[in-house]
Coordinates of C-alpha atoms in Angstrom, one line a residue:
Chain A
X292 CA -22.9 -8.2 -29.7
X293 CA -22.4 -4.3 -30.9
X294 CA -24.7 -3.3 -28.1
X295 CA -23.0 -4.7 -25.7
X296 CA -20.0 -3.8 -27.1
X297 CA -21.4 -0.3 -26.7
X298 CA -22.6 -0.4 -23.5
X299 CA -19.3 -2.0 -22.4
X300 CA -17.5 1.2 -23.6
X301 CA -20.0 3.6 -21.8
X302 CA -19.6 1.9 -18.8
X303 CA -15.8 2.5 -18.9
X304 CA -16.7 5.7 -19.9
X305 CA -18.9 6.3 -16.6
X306 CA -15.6 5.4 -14.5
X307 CA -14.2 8.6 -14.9
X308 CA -17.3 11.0 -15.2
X309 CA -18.4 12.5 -11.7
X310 CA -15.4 10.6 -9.7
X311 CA -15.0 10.7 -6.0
X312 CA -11.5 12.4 -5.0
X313 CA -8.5 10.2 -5.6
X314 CA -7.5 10.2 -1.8
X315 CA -11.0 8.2 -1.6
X316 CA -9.2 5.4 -4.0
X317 CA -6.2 4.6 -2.5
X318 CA -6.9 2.7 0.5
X319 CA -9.4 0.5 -1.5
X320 CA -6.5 0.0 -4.6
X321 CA -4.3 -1.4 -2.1
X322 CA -7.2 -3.6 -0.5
X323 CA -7.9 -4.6 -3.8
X324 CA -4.3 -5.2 -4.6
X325 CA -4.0 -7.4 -1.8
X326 CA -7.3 -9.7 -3.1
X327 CA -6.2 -9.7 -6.7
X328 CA -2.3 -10.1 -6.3
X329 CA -1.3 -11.4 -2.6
X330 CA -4.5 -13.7 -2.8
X331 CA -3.7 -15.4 -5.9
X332 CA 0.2 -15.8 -5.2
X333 CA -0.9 -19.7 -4.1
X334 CA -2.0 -20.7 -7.0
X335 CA 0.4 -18.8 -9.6
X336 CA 2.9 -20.5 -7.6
X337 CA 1.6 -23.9 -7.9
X338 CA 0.7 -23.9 -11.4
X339 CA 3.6 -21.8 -12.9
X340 CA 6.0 -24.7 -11.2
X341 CA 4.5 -27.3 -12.8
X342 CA 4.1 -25.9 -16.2
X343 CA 7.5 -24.8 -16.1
X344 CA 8.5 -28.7 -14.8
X345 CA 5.8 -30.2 -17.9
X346 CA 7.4 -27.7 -20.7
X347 CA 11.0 -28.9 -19.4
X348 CA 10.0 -32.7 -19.7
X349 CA 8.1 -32.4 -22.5
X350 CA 10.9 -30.3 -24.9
X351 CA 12.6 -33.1 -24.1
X352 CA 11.2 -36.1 -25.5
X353 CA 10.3 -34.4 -28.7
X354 CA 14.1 -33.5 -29.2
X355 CA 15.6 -36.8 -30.3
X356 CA 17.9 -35.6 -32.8
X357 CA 21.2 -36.1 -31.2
X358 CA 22.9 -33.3 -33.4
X359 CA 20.7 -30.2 -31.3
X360 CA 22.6 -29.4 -28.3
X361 CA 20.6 -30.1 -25.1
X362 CA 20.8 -26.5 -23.6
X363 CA 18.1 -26.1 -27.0
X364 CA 15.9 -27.2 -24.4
X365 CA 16.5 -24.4 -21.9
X366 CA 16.1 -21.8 -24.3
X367 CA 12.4 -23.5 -25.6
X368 CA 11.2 -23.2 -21.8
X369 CA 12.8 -19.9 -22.0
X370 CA 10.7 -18.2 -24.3
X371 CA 7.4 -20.3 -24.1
X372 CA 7.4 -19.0 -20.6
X373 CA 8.4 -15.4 -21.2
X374 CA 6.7 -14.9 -24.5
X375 CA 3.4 -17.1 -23.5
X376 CA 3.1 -19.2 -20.6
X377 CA 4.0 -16.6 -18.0
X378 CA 1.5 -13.8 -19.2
X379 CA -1.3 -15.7 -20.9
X380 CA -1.2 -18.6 -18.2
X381 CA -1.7 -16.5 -15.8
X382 CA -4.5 -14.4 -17.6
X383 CA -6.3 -17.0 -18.0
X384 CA -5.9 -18.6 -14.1
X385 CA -6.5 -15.4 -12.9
X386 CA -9.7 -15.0 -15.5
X387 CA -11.2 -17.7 -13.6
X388 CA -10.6 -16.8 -9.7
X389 CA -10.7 -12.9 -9.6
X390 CA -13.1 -12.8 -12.5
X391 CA -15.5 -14.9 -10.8
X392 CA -14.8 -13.3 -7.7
X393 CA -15.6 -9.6 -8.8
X394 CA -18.9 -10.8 -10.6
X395 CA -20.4 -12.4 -7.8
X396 CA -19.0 -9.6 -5.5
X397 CA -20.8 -6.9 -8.0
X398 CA -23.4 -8.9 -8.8
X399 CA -25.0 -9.5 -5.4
X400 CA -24.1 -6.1 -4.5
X401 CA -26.6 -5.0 -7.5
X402 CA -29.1 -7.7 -6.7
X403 CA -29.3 -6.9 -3.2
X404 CA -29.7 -3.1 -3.7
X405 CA -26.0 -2.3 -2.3
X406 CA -25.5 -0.4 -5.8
X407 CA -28.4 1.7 -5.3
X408 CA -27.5 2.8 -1.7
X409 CA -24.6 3.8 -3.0
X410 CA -26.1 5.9 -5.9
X411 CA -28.4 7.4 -3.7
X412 CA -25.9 8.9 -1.6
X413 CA -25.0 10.9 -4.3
X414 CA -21.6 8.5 -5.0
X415 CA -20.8 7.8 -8.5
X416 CA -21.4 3.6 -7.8
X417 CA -19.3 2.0 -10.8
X418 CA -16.2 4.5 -10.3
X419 CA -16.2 3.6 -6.8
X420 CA -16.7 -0.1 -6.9
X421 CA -14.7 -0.6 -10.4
X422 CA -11.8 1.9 -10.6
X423 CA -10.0 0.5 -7.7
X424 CA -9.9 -3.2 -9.2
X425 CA -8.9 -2.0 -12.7
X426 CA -6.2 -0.1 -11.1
X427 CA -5.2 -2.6 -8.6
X428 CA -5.4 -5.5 -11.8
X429 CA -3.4 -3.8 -13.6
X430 CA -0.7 -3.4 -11.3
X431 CA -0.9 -6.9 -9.8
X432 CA -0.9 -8.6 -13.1
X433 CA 2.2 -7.9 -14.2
X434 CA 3.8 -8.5 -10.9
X435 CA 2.3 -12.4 -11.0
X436 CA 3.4 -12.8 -14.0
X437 CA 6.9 -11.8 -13.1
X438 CA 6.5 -14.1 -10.5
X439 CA 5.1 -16.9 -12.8
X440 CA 8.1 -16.9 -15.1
X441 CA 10.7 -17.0 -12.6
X442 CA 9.0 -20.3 -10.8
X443 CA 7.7 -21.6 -14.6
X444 CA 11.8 -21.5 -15.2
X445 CA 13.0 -23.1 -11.6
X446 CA 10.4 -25.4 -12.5
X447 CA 11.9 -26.3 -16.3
X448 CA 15.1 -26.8 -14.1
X449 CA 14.2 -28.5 -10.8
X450 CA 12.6 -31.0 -13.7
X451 CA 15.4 -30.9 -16.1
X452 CA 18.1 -31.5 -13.3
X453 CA 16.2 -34.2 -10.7
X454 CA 14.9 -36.2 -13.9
X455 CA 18.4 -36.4 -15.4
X456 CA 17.6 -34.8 -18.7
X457 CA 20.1 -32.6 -18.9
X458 CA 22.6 -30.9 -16.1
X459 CA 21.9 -27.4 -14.9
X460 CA 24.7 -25.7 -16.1
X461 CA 23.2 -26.7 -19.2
X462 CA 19.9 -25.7 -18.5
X463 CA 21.0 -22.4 -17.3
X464 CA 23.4 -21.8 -20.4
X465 CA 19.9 -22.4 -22.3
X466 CA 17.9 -19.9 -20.6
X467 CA 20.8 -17.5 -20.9
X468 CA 21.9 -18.1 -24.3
X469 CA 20.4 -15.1 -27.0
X470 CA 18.7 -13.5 -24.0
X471 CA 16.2 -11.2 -25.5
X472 CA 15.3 -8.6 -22.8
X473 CA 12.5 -7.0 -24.8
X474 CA 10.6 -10.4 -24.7
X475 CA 10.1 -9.9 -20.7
X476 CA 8.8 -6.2 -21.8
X477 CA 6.3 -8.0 -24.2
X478 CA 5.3 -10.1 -21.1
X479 CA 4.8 -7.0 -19.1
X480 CA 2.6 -5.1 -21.7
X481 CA 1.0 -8.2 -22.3
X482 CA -0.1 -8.9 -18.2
X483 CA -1.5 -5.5 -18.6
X484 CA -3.5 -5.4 -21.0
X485 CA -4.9 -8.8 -19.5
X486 CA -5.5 -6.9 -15.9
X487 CA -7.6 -4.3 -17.5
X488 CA -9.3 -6.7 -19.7
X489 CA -10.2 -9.5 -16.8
X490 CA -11.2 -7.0 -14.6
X491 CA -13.4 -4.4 -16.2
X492 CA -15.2 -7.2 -18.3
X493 CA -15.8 -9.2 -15.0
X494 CA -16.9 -6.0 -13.2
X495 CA -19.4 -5.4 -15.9
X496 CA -21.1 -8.1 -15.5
X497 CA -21.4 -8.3 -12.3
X498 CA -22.5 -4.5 -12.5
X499 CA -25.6 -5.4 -15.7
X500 CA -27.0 -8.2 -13.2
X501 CA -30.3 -8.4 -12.8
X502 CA -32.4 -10.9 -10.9
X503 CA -31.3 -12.8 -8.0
X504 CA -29.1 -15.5 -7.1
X505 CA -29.5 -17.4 -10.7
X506 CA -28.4 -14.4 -12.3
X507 CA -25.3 -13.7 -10.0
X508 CA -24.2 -17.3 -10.7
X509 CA -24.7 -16.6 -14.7
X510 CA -22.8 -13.2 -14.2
X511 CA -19.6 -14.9 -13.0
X512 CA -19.5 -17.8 -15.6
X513 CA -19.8 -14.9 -18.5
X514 CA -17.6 -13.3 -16.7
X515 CA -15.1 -16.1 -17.0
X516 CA -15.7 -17.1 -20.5
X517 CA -15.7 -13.6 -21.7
X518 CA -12.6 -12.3 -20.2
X519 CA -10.9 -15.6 -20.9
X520 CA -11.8 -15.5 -24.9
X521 CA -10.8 -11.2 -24.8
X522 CA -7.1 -12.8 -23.0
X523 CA -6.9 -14.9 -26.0
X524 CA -7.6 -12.6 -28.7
X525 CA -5.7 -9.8 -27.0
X526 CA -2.7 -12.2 -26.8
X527 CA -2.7 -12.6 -30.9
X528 CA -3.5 -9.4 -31.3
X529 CA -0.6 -8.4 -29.3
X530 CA 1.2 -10.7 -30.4
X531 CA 1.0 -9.7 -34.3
X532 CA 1.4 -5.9 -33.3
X533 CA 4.6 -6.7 -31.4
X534 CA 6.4 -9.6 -33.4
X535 CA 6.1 -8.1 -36.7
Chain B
X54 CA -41.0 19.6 -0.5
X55 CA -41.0 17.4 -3.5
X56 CA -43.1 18.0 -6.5
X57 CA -43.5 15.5 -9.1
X58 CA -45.4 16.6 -12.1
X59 CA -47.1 14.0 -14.7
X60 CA -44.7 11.7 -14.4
X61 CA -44.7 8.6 -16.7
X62 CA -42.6 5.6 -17.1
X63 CA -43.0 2.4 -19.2
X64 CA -40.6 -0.7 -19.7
X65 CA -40.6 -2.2 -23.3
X66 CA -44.3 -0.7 -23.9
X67 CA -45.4 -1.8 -21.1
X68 CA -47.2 1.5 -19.5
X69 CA -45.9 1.3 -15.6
X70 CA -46.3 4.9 -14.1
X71 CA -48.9 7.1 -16.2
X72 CA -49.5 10.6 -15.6
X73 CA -48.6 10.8 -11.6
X74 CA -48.7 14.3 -9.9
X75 CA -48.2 14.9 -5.8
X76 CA -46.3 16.8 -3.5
X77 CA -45.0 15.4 -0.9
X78 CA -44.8 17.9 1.9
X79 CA -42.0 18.9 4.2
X80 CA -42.0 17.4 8.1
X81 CA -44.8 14.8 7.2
X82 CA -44.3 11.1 6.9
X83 CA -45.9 10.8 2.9
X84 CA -46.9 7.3 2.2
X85 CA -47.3 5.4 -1.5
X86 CA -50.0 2.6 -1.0
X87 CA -51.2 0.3 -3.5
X88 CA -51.1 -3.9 -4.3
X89 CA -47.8 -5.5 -5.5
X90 CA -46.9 -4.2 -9.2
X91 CA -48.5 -1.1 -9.2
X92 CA -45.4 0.9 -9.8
X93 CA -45.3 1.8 -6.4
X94 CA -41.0 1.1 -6.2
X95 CA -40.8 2.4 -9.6
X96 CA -42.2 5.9 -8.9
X97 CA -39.9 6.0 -6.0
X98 CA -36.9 4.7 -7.5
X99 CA -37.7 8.0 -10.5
X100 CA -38.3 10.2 -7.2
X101 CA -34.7 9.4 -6.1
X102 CA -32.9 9.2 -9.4
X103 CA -32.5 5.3 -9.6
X104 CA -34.8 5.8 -12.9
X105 CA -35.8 8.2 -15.3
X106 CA -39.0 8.7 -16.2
X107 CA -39.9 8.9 -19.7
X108 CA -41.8 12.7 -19.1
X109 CA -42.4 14.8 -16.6
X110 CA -40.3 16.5 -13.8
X111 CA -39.8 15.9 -10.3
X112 CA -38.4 19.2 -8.2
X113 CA -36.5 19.3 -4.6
X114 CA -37.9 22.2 -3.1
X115 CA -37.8 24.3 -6.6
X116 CA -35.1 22.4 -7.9
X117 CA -35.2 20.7 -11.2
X118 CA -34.1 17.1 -10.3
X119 CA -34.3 15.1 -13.0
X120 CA -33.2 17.2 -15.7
X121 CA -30.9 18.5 -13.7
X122 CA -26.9 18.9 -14.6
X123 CA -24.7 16.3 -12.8
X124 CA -23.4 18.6 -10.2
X125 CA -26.6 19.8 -9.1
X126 CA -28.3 16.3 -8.9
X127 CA -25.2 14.9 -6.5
X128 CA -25.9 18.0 -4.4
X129 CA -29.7 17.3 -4.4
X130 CA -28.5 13.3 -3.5
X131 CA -26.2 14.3 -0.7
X132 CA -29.3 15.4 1.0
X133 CA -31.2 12.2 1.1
X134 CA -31.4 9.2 3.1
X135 CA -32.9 6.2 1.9
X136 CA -34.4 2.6 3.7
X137 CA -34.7 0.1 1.6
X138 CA -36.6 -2.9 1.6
X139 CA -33.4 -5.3 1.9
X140 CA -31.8 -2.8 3.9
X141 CA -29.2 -2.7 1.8
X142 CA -26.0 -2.7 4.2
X143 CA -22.7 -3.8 2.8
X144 CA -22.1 -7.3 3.9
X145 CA -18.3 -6.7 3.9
X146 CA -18.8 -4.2 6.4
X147 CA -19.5 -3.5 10.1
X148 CA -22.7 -2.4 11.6
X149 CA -20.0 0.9 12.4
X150 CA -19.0 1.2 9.4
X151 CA -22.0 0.9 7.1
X152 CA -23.4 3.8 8.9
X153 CA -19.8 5.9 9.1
X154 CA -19.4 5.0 5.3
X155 CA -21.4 8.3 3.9
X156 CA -19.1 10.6 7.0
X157 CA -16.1 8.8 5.5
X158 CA -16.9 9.9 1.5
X159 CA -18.8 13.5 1.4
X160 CA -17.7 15.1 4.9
X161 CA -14.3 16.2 6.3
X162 CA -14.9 15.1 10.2
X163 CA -12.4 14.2 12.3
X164 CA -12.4 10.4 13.4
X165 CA -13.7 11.0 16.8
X166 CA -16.6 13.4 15.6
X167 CA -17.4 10.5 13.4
X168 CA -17.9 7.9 15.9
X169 CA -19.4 9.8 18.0
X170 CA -22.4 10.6 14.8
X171 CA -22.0 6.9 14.7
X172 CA -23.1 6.6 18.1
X173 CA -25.5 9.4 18.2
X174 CA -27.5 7.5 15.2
X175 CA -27.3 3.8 17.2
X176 CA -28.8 5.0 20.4
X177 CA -31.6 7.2 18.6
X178 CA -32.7 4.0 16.6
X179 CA -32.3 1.7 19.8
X180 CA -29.3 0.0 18.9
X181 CA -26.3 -0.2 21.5
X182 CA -23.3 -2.1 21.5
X183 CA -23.5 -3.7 18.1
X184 CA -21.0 -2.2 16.7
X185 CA -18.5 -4.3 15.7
X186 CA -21.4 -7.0 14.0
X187 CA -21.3 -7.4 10.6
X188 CA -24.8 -7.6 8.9
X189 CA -25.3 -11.2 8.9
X190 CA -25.0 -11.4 12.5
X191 CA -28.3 -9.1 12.5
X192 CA -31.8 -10.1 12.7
X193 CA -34.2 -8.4 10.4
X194 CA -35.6 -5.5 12.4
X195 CA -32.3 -5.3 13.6
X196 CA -30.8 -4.6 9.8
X197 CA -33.8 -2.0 9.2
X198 CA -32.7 0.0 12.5
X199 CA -29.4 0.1 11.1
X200 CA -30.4 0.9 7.4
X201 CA -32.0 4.1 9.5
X202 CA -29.1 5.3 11.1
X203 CA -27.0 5.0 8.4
X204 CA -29.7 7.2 6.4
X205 CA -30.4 9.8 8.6
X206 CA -26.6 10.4 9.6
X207 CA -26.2 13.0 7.3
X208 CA -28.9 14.7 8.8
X209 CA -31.0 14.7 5.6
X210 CA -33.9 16.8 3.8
X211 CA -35.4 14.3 2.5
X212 CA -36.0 10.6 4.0
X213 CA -37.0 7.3 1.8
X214 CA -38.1 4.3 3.1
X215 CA -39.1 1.4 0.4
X216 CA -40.9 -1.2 2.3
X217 CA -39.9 -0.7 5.8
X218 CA -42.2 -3.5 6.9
X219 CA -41.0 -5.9 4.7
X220 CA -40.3 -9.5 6.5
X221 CA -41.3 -8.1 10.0
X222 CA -43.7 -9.2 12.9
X223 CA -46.4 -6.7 13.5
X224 CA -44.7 -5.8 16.5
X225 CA -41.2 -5.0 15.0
X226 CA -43.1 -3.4 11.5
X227 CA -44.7 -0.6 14.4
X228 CA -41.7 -0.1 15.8
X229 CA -39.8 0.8 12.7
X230 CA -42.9 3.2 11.6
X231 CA -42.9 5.0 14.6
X232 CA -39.1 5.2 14.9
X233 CA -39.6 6.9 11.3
X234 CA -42.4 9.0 12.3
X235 CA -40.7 10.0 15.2
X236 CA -37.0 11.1 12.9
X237 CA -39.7 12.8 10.9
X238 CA -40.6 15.1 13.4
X239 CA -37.3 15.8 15.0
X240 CA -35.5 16.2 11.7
X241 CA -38.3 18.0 10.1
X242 CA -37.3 15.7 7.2
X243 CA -39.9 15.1 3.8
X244 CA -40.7 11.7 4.3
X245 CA -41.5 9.4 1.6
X246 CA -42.7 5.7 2.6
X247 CA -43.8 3.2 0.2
X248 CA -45.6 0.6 1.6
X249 CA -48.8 -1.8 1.3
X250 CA -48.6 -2.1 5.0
X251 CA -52.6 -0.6 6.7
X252 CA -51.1 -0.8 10.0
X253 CA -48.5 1.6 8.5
X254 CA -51.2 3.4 6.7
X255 CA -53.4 4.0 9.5
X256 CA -50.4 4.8 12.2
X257 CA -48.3 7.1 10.0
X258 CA -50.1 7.8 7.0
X259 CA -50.2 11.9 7.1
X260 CA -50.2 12.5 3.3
X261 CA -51.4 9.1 1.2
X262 CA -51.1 8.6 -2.4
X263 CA -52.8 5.4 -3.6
X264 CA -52.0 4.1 -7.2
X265 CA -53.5 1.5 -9.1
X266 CA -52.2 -0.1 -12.3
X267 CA -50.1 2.8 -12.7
X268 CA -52.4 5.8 -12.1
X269 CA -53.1 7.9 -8.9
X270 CA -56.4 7.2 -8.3
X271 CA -57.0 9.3 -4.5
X272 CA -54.8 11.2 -2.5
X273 CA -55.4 12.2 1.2
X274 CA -54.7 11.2 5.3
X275 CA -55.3 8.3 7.1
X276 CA -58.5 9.7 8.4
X277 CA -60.0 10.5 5.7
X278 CA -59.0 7.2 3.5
X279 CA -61.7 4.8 5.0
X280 CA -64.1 7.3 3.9
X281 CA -63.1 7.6 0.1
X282 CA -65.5 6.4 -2.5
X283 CA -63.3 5.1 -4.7
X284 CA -64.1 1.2 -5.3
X285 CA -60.3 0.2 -6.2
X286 CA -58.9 1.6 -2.8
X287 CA -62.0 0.3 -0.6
X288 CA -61.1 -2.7 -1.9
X289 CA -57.2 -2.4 -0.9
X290 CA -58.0 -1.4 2.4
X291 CA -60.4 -3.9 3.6
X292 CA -59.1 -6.3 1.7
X293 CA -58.6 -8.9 5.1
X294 CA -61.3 -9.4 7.5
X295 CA -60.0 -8.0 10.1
X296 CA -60.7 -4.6 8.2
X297 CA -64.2 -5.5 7.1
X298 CA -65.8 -6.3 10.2
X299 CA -64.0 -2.4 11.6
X300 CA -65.7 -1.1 8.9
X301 CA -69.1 -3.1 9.5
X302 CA -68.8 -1.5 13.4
X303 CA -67.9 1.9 12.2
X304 CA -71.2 1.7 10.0

């Protein structure tokens, strides 16, 4: 576990030693950005609805007390999805279909000697292969989740309104009332920290493969299960750091 | 040139490479014989920097490669070309661009110059109008022809080819060694081919260093080899049939 702790942090460390230019990274961010973020808009879309629609419904029918005012329920899908849902959600979708992705990628890119042509040619193989999707999750992250928290709340409300739970002046006086704008900041910091984390532990993986097509396949379930448990224990950690 | 010097290598105590010295000389096509798992990929892989061997030095024409700092070793590695056994092109890329990929990271040509290289490499390996395929839409020999113009269009000192016979009909595994023999010559390039390949060994095999179990046992040409007197490499070379019954005429 310390090991590979270790070798995790010299492998980040190896990003930034003996670099290609940065002119040589900037059309593979953006193609990187497009796989991680444009890619994965589908399925933030989907989910992020529905959550949003399940909170709404859910709030709900555990508030029967007729003496808390309905908007109450606006504000709870309010800050489950900016505080939680939104960002960690995500991290955790995202953990599963781009961290899957860029372990198989690397992976059969080691198995099948790709890695090694690029070492040979003199290019510094993990910079080149890794730096770009670290960037690119890191940027993209935080946009989804933007994106997540905005459909997770039309979602609370298309729910709230078509189901008759409460009217949507209501529901928008909810999500409205105590706005706390440093909450969506938390979010932010939050989608970030889960980019670099899905990312560079995914890449790693794939980039320690060794084997063939066994091993590629056991490279992208770690990859999952490891960058989904770091989302979760960066989430509390974050969480404590920021709340207190 | 390239001088390695008592080079040794193990893996968990396991003892793969032990004391190995050659030189593999400049504008010659130097082949590494031996059976499966005699550390015949691994001395190559220290020889191009993929490993590190545990002692001993390899040199680049004087120059201390693996001990080398990191500036010097990525100048020494702009100057090879490597085949390898899978041929190692990247599947999201185009036949094109696989072999432009090294222009488009270390030089500062202009697009056209580029394609033109591109072209230049295609047409000396036999390859025309494939272009725009992507790897899987090659056939084996085809991928290995590739794998060559994308290493030689640097123009490189130094040329390595890990198993260039690997999965091919005897035709196809002649053509490929005398394509290399041929870019030897012409780009007056040190050569070194690992392979267990005698047709190779007998067609191509200028310099030959035979290991066994992790030692250099003989070192010499193909003419001389079926004359050597060492029992572990009489029995790799006439190992098939085919071989014995040459010999039995010869005698």
């Amino acid at each position: 576990m310390i090991a590979n702790a270790g070798q995790f942090l010299l492998f980040l460390a190896k990003l930034f030693s003996n670099r290609e230019k940065f002119r040589v990274y900037a059309q593979l961010i953006l193609d990187e950005c497009v796989l991680i973020g444009v890619d994965s808009i589908f399925i933030v879309v989907i989910i992020s609805t529905f959550i949003g629609g399940v909170t709404a419904i859910q709030t709900a029918h555990s508030l029967t007390s007729p003496f808390v005012p309905l908007y109450i329920i606006g504000v709870i899908c309010r800050d489950m999805t900016v505080l939680e849902l939104a960002p960690t959600f995500t991290g955790v979708i995202l953990a599963g279909k781009i961290g899957s992705s860029i372990a198989g990628n690397i992976g059969t890119m080691r198995i099948t000697e790709q890695i090694d042509a690029l070492e040979v040619m003199g290019i510094n193989s993990a910079s080149y292969l890794v730096l770009p999707k670290i960037i690119a999750g890191m940027i993209m992250f935080p946009l989804l989740t933007v994106v997540a928290g905005f459909l997770s709340l039309y979602g609370g409300f298309l729910a709230s309104v078509l189901t008759g739970i409460l009217k949507s002046d209501e529901y928008i006086y909810g999500i409205r009332y105590q706005f706390e704008s440093e909450n969506v900041l938390f979010a932010l910091l939050k989608a970030l920290i889960f980019g670099f984390l899905i990312t560079s532990i995914s890449a790693y993986q794939g980039y320690i493969t060794k084997g063939g097509s066994l091993e590629v396949g056991k490279a992208s379930t770690n990859a999952v299960t490891n960058s989904c448990i770091a989302v979760l224990i960066a989430d509390y950690v974050v969480a404590q750091l920021l709340m207190s | 040139m390239i001088e390695i010097a008592h080079i040794s290598k193990s893996f968990k105590g396991n003892q793969v490479l032990i004391d190995i010295s050659a030189t593999f000389e400049k504008g010659k096509t130097n082949l590494i014989i031996g059976a499966s798992g005699t550390g015949k990929s691994v001395l190559l892989k220290n020889i191009v920097g993929l490993m590190q061997p545990d002692a001993g030095t390899i040199q680049y024409d004087g120059r201390i490669f693996n001990e080398g700092e990191a500036e010097n070793v990525k100048s020494i590695r702009r100057e090879m070309g490597m085949l390898f056994q899978g041929s190692a092109l990247f599947d999201s890329k185009n036949v094109e661009d696989n072999i432009k990929f090294p222009l488009d990271l270390l030089t500062k040509t202009s697009d056209e110059e580029k394609l033109d290289r591109v072209n230049l490499c295609l047409h000396r390996v036999g390859l025309e109008n494939v272009n725009k395929l992507f790897p899987s839409e090659l056939s084996g020999g085809m991928k290995k022809r590739v794998g060559i113009a994308r290493a030689i269009v640097l123009n490189p000192k130094y040329l390595f080819c890990d198993e260039p016979n690997s999965g091919l009909d005897p035709q196809t595994s002649i053509r490929i060694d005398n394509l290399i023999k041929e870019i030897t010559d012409e780009y007056n390039t040190t050569t070194v081919i690992v392979t267990h390949d005698m047709n190779s060994v007998m067609e191509i095999g200028e310099r030959i260093v035979f290991l066994y179990k992790g030692r250099k046992l003989w070192e010499g040409d193909n003419k001389t080899i079926i004359h050597s007197n060492v029992e572990e490499l009489d029995n790799f070379i006439f190992a098939n049939k085919l071989m014995r019954d040459l010999k039995g005429g010869m005698k």
